[in-house]
PDB file of C-alpha atoms in Angstrom:
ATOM      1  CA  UNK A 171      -3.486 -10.556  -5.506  1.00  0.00           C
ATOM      2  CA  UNK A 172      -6.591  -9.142  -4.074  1.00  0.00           C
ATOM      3  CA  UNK A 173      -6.825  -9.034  -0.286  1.00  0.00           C
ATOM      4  CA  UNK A 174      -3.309  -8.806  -0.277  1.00  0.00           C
ATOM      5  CA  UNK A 175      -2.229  -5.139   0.833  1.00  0.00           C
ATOM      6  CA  UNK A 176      -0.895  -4.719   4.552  1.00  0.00           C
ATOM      7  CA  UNK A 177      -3.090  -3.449   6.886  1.00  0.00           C
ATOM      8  CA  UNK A 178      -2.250  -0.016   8.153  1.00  0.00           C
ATOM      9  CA  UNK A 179      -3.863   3.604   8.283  1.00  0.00           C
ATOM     10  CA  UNK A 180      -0.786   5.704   9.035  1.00  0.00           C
ATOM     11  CA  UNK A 181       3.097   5.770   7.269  1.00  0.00           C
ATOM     12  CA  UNK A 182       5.988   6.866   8.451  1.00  0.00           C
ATOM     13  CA  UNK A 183       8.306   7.474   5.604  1.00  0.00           C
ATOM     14  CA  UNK A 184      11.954   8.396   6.478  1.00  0.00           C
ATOM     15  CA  UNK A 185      14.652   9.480   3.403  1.00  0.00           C
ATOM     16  CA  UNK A 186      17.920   7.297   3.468  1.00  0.00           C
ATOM     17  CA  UNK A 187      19.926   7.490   0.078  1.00  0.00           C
ATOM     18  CA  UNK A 188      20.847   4.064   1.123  1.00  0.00           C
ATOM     19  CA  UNK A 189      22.486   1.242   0.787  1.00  0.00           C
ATOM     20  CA  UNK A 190      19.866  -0.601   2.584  1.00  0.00           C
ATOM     21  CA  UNK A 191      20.680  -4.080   3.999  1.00  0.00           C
ATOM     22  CA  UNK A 192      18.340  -7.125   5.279  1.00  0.00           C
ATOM     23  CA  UNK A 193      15.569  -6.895   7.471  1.00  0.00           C
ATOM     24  CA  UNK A 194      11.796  -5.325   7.281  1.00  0.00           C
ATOM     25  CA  UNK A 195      13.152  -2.375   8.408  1.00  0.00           C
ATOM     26  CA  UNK A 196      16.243  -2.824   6.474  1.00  0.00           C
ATOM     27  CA  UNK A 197      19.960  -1.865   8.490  1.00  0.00           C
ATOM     28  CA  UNK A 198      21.435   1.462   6.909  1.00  0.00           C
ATOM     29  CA  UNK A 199      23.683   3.843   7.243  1.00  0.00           C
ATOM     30  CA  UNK A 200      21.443   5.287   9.725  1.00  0.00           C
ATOM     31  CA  UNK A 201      22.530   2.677  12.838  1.00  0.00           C
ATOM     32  CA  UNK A 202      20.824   0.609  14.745  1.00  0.00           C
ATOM     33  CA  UNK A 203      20.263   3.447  17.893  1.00  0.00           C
ATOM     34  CA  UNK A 204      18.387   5.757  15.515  1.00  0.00           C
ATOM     35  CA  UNK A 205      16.528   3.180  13.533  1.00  0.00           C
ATOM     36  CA  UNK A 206      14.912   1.579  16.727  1.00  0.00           C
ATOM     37  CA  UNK A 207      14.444   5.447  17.681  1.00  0.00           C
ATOM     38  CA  UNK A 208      12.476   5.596  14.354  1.00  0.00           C
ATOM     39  CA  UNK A 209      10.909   2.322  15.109  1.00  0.00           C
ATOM     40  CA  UNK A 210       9.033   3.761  18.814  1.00  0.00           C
ATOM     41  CA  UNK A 211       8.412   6.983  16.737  1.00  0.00           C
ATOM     42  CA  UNK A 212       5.936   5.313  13.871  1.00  0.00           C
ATOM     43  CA  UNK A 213       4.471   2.812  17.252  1.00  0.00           C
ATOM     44  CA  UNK A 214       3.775   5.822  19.069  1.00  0.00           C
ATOM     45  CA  UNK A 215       1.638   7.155  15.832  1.00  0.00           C
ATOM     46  CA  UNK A 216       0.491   3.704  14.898  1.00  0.00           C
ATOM     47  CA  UNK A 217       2.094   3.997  11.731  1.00  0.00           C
ATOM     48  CA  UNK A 218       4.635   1.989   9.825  1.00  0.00           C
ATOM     49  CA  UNK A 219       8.172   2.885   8.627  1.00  0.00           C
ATOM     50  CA  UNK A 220       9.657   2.669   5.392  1.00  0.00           C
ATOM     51  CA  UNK A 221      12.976   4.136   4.269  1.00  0.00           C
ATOM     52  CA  UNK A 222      12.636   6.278   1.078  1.00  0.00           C
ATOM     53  CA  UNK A 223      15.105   7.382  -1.611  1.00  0.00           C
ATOM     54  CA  UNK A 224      14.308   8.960  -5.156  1.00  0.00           C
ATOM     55  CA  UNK A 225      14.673   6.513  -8.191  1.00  0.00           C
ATOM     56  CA  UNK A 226      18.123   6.206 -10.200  1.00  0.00           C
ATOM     57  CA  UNK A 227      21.677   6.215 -10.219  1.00  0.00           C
ATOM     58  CA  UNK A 228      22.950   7.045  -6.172  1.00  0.00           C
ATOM     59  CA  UNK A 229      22.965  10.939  -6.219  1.00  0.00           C
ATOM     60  CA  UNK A 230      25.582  12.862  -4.299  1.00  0.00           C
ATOM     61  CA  UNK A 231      23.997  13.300  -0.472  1.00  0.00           C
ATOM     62  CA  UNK A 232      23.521  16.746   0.002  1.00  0.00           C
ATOM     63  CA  UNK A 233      23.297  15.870   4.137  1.00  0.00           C
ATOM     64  CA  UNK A 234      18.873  16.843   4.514  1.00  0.00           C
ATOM     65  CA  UNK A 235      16.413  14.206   4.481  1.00  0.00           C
ATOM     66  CA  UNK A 236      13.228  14.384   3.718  1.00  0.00           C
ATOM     67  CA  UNK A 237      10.371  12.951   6.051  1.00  0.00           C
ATOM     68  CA  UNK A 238       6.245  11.934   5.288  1.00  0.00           C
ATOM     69  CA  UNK A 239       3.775  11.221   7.863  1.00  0.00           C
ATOM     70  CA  UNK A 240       1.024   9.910   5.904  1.00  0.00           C
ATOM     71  CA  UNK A 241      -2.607   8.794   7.381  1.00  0.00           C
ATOM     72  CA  UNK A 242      -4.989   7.052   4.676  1.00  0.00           C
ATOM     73  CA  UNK A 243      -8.260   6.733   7.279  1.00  0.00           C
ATOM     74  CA  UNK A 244     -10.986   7.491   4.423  1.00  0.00           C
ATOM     75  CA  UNK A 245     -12.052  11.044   4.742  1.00  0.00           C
ATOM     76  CA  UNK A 246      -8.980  11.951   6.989  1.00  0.00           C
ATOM     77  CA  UNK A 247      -6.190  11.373   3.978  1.00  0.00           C
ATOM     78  CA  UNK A 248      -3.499  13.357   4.051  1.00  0.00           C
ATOM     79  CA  UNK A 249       0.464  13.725   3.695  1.00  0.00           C
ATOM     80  CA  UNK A 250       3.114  16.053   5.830  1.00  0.00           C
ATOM     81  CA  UNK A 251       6.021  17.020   4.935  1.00  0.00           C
ATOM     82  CA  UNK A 252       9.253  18.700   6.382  1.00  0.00           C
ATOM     83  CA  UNK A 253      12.991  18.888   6.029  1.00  0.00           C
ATOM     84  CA  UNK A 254      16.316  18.109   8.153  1.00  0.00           C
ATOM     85  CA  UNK A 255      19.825  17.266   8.694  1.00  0.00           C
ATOM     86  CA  UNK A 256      20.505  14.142   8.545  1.00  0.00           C
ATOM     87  CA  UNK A 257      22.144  13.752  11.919  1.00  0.00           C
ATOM     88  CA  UNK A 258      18.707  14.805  13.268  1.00  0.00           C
ATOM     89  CA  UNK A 259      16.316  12.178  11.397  1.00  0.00           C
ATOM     90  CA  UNK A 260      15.335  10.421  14.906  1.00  0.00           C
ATOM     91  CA  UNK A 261      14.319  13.961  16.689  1.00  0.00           C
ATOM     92  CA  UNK A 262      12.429  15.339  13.173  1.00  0.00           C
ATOM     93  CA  UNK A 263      10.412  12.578  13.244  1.00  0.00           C
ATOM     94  CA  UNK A 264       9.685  12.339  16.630  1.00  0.00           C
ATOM     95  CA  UNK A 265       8.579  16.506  16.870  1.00  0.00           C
ATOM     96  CA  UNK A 266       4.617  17.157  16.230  1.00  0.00           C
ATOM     97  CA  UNK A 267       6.071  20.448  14.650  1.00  0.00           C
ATOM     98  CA  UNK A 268       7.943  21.730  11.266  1.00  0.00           C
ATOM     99  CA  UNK A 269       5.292  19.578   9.480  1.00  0.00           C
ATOM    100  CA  UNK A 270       3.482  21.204   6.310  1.00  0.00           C
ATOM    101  CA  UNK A 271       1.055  19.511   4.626  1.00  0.00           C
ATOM    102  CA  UNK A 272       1.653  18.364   0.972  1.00  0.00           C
ATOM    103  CA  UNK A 273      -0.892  18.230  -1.787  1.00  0.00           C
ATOM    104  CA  UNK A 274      -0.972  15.585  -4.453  1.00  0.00           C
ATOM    105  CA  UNK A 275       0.117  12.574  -4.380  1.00  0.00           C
ATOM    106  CA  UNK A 276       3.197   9.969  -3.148  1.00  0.00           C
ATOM    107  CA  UNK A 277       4.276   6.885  -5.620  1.00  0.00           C
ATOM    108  CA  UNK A 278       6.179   4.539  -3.361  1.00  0.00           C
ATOM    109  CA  UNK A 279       7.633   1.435  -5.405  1.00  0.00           C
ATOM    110  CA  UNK A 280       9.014  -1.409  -3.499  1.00  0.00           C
ATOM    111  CA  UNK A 281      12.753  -1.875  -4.440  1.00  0.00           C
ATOM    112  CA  UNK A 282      14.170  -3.541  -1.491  1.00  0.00           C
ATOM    113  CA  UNK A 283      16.748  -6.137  -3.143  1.00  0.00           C
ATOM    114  CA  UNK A 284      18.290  -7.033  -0.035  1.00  0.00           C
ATOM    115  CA  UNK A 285      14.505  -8.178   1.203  1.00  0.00           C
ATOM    116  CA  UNK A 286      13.951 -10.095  -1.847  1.00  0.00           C
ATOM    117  CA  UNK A 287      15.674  -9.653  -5.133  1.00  0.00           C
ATOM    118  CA  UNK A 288      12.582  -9.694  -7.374  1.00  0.00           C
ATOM    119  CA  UNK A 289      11.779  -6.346  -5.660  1.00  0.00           C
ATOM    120  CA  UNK A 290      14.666  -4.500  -6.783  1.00  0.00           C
ATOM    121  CA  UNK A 291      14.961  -6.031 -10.176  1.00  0.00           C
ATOM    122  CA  UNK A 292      11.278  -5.434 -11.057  1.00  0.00           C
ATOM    123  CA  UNK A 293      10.613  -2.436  -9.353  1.00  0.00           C
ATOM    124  CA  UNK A 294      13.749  -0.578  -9.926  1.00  0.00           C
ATOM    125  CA  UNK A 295      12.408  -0.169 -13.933  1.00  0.00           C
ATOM    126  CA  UNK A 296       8.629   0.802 -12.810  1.00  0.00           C
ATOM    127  CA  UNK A 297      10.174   3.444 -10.102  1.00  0.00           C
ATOM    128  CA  UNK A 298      12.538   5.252 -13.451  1.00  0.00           C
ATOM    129  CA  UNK A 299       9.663   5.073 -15.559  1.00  0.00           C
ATOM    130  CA  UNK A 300       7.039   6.752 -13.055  1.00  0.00           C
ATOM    131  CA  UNK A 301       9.359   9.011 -12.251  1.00  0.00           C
ATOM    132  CA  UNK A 302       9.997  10.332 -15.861  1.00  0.00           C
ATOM    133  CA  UNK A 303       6.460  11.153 -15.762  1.00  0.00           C
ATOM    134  CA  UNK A 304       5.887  12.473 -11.980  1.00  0.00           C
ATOM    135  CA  UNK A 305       9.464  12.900 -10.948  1.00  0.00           C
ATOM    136  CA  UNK A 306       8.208  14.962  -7.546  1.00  0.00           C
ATOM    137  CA  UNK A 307       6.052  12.441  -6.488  1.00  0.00           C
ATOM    138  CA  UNK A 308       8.163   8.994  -6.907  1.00  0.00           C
ATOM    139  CA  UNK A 309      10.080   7.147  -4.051  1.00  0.00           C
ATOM    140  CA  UNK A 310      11.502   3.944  -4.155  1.00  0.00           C
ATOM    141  CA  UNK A 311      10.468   2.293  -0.603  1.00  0.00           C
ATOM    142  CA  UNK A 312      11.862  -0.408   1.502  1.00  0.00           C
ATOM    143  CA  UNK A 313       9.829  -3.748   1.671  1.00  0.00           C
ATOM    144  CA  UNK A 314       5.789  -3.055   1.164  1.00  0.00           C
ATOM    145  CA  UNK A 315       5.214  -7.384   1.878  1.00  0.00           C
ATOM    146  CA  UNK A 316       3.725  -9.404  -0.933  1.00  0.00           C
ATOM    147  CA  UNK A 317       7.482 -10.001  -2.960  1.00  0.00           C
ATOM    148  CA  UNK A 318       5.702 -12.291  -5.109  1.00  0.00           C
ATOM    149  CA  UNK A 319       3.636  -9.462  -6.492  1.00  0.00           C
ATOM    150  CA  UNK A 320       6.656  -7.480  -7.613  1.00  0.00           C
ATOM    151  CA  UNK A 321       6.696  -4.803  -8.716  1.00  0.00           C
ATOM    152  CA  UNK A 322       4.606  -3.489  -5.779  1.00  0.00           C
ATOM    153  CA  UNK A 323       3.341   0.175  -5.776  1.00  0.00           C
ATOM    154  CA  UNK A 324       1.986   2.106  -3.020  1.00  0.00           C
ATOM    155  CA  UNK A 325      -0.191   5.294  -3.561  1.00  0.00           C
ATOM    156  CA  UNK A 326      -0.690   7.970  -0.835  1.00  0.00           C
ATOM    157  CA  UNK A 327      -2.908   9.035   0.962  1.00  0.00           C
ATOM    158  CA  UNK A 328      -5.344   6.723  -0.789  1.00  0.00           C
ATOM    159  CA  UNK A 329      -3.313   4.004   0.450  1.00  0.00           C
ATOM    160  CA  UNK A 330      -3.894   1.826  -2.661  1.00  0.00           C
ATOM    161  CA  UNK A 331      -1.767  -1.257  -3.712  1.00  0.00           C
ATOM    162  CA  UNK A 332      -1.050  -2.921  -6.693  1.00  0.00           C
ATOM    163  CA  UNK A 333       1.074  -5.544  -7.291  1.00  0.00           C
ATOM    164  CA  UNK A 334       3.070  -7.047 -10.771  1.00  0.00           C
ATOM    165  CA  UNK A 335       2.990  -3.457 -12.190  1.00  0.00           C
ATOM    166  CA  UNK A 336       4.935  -3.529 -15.436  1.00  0.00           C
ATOM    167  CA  UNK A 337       7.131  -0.403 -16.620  1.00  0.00           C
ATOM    168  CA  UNK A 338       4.747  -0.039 -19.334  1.00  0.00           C
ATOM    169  CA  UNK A 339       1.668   0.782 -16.614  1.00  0.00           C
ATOM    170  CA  UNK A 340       3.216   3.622 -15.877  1.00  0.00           C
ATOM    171  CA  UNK A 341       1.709   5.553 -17.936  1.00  0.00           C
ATOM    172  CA  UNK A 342      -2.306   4.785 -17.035  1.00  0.00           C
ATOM    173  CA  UNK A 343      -1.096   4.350 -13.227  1.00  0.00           C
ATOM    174  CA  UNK A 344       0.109   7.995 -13.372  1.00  0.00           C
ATOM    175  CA  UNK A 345      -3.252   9.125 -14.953  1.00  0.00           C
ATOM    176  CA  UNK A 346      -5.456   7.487 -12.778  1.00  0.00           C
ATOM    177  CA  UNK A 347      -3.335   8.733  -9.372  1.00  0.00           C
ATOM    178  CA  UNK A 348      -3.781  12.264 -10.062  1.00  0.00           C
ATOM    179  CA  UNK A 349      -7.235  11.627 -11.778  1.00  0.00           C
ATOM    180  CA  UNK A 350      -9.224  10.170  -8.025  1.00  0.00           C
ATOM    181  CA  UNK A 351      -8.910   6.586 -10.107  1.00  0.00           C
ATOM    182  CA  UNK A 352      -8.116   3.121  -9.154  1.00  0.00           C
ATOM    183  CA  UNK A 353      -7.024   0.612 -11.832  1.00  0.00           C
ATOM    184  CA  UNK A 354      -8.626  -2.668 -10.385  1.00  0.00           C
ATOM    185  CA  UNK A 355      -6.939  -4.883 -12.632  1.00  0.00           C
ATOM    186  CA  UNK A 356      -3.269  -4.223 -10.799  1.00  0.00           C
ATOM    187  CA  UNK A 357      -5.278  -3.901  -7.320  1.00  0.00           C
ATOM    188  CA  UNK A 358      -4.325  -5.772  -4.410  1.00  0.00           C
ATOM    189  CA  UNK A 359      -6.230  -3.653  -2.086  1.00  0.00           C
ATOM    190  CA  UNK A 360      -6.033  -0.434  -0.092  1.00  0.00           C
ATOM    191  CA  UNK A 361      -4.251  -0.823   3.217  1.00  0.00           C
ATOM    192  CA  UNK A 362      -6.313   1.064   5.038  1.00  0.00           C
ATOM    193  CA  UNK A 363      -9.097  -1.962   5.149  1.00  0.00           C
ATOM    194  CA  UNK A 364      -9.168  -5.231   6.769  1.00  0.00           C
ATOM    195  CA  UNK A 365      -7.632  -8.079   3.582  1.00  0.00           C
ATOM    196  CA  UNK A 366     -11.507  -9.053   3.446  1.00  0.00           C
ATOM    197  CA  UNK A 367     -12.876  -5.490   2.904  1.00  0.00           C
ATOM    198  CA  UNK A 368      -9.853  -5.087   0.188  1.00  0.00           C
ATOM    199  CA  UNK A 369     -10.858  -8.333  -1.689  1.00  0.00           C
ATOM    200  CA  UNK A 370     -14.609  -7.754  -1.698  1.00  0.00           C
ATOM    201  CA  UNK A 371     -13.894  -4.106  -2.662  1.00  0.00           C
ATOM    202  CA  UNK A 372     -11.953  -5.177  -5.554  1.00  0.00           C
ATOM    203  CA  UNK A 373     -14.158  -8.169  -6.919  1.00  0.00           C
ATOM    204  CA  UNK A 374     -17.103  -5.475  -7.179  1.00  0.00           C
ATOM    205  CA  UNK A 375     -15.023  -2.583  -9.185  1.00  0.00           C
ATOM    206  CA  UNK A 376     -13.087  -5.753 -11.553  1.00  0.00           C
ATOM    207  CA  UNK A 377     -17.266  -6.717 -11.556  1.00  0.00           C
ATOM    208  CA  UNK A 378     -18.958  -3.384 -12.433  1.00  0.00           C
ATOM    209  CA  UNK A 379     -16.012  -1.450 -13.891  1.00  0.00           C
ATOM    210  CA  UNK A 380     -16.096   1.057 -10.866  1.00  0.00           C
ATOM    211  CA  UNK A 381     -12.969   2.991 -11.002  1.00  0.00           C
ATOM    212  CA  UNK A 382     -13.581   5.914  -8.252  1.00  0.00           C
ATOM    213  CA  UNK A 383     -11.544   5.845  -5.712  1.00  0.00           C
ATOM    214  CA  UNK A 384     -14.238   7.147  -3.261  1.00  0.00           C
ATOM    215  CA  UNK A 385     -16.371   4.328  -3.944  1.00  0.00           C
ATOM    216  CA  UNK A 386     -17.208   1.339  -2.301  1.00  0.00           C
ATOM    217  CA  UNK A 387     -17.119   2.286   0.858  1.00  0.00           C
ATOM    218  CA  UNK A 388     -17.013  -0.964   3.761  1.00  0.00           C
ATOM    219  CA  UNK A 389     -19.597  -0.548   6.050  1.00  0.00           C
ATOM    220  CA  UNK A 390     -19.848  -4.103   7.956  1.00  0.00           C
ATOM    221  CA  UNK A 391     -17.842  -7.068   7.518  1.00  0.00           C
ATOM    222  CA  UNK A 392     -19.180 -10.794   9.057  1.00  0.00           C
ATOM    223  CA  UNK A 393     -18.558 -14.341   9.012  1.00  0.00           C
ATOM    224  CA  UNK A 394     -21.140 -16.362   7.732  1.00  0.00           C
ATOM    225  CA  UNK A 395     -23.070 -17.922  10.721  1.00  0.00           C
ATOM    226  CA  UNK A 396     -22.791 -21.375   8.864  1.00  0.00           C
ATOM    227  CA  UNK A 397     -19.780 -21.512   7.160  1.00  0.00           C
ATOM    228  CA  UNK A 398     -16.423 -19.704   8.411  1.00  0.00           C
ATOM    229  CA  UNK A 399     -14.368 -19.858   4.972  1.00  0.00           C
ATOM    230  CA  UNK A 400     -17.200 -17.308   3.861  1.00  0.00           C
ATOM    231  CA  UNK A 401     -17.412 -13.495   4.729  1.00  0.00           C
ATOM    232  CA  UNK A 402     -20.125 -10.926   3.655  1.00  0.00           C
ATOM    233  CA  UNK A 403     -18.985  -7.505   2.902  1.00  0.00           C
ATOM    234  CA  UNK A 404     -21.414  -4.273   2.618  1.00  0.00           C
ATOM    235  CA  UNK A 405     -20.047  -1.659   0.559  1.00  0.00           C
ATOM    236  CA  UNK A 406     -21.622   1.902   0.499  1.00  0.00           C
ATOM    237  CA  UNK A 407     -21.203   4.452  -2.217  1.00  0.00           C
ATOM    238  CA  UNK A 408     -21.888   2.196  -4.979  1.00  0.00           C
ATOM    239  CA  UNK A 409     -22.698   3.088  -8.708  1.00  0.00           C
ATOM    240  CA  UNK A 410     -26.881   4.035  -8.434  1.00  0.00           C
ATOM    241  CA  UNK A 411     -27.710   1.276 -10.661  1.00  0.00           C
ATOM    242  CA  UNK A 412     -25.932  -1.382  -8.876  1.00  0.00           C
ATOM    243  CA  UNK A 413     -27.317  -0.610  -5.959  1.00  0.00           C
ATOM    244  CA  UNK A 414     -29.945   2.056  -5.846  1.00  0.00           C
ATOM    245  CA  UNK A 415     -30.184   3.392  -2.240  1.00  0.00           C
ATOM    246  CA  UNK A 416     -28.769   0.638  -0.788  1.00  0.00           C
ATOM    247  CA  UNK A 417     -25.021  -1.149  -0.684  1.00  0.00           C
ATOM    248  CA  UNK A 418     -23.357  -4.239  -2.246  1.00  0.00           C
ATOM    249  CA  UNK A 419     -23.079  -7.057  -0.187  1.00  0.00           C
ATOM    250  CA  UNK A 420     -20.228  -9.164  -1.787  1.00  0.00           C
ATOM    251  CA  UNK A 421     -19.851 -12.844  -0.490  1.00  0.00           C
ATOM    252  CA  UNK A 422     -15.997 -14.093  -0.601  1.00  0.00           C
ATOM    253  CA  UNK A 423     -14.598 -17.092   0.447  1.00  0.00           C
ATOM    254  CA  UNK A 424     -11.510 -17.442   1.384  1.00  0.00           C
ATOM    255  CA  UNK A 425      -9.402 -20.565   0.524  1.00  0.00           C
ATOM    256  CA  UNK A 426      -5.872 -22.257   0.402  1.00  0.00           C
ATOM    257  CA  UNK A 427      -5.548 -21.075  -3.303  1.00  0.00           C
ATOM    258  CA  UNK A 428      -5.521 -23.550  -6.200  1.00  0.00           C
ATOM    259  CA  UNK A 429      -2.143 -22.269  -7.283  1.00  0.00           C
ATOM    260  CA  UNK A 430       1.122 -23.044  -5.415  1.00  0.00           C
ATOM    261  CA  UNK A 431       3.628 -20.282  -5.588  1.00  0.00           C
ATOM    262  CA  UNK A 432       6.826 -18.867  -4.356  1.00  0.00           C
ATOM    263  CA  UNK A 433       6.209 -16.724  -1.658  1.00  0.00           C
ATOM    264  CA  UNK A 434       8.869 -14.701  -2.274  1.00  0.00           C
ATOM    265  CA  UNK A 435      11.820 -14.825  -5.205  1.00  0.00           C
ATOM    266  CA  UNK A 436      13.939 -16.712  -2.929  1.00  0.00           C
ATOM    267  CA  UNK A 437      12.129 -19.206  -1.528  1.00  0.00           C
ATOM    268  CA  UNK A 438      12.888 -22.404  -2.272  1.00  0.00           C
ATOM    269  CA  UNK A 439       9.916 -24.606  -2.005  1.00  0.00           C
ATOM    270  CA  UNK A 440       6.131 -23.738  -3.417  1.00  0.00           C
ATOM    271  CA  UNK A 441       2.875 -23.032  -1.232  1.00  0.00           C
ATOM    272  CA  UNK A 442      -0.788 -22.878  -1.518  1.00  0.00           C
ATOM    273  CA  UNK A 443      -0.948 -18.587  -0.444  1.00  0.00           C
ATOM    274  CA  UNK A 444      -4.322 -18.092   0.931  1.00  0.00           C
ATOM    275  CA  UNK A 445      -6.822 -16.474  -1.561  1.00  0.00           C
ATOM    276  CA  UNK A 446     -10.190 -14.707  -1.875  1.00  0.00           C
ATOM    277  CA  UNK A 447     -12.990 -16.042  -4.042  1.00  0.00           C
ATOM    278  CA  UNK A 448     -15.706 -14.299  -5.191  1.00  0.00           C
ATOM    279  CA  UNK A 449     -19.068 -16.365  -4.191  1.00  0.00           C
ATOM    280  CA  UNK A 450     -21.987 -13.498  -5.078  1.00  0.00           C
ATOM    281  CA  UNK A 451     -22.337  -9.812  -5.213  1.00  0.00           C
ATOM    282  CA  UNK A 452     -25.696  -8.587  -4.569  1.00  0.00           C
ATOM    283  CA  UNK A 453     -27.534  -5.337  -4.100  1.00  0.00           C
ATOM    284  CA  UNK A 454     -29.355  -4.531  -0.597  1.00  0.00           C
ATOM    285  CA  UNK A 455     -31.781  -1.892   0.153  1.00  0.00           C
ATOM    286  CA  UNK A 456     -31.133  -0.083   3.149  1.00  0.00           C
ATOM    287  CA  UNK A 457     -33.394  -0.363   6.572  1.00  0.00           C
ATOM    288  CA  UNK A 458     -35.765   2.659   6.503  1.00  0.00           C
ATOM    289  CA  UNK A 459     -34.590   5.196   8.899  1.00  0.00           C
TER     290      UNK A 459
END
């Protein structure tokens, strides 16, 4: 899974109870004319969309929507918030005002059936059992990518990833949210880093049992000069004895995978999905000055 988590450093998340139907930005009951309004919204901030709803049995629509604008750029993390009608989604979205910023933390869990029905029949379980334990924080989403990985989860601001969470994670995943932690073993990556940066980031915490989600910063990301299927990876903000005034430079090479797989649940024919290897993880003392 690691390396896996969709690039992108801002979200646009918009509330619709649903049904949602096919697509990536799945048709709704909103319409084509205000989706594609949505759509030159999140382009505009460089985000991406994603319907929302709140986890369970379809609750009677009380006609206000709730809207997110979330940016996960490390150091500039944070999540706004506002209300309105739901005949005027397209022009709340669209206005730089009525936002309020929200503290904590957002639980997105890919349920998006009519994507791929792995998503809804995995996730729909994680998203009630999250929910029992954060209910303010928990959205189901529409699709996150990686339907092979369901379920998928999505934390904000931190834009974290993990992928074939189990009902019974919910518990530690939870914890960890609210605690600043990352649980490396259900990582895919956080989205807010090239694939490369997420898979090196994640070989060094599974390595060294680094769990802080402030560490392991990316600092510089190459090809080797020899050998293009490798990629070295500086990380900053390392544990002091791993790498004592310096960074980790983690070596990954990246291959056809040695596993063939469904891409998604519907798929009818395997493939080799590219992977991430881990080749050498070493610490580097900094240049003086």
């Amino acid at each position: 899974m690691l390396g896996t988590a969709s690039p992108t450093r801002a979200w646009l998340l918009v509330e619709e109870p649903g049904p949602w139907g096919a697509g990536g930005v799945p048709e709704s009951r909103l319409g084509p004319e205000v989706t594609e309004s949505l759509r030159r919204t999140a382009s505009a901030l460089s985000a991406r969309l994603l319907l929302v709803r709140r986890p369970g049995q379809a609750r009677e629509d009380d006609g206000v929507r709730t809207l997110f604008r979330v940016t996960c750029t490390r150091g500039r993390e944070r999540v706004l918030v506002r209300t309105c009608a739901a005949a005027d989604v397209a022009a709340a979205a669209a206005d730089d005002d009525g936002w309020t910023e929200r503290p904590g933390n957002l639980l997105l869990v890919c349920t998006h059936g009519r994507k791929d029905w792995c998503c809804a029949l995995r996730g729909r379980p994680v998203a009630q059992a999250l929910a029992a334990l954060a209910p303010d924080d928990v959205w189901e989403c529409s699709h996150l990518g990686g339907d092979r990985f369901a379920a998928s989860v999505l934390t904000l601001p931190t834009g974290w990833t993990y992928g074939r969470v189990d009902a019974t994670d919910a518990v530690d995943l939870v914890a960890a949210t609210a605690a600043g932690r990352v649980l490396p073993a259900l990582a895919r990556g956080r989205c807010s880093e090239a694939m490369v940066a997420q898979a090196a980031d994640v070989h060094a915490r599974l390595a060294l049992g680094v769990d802080d989600v402030a560490a392991l910063r990316p600092v510089a990301a190459r090809r080797d000069g020899e050998d293009e299927a490798l990629w070295h990876v500086d990380l900053a903000d390392a544990p002091a004895s791993a790498a004592p005034g310096g960074v980790l430079r983690v070596t990954v090479r990246r291959t056809a995978g040695s596993e063939a797989a469904l891409l998604t649940c519907g798929a009818a024919q395997e493939q080799h999905p590219p992977a991430w290897d881990l080749v050498a993880l070493v610490a580097r003392q900094l240049p003086a000055g």
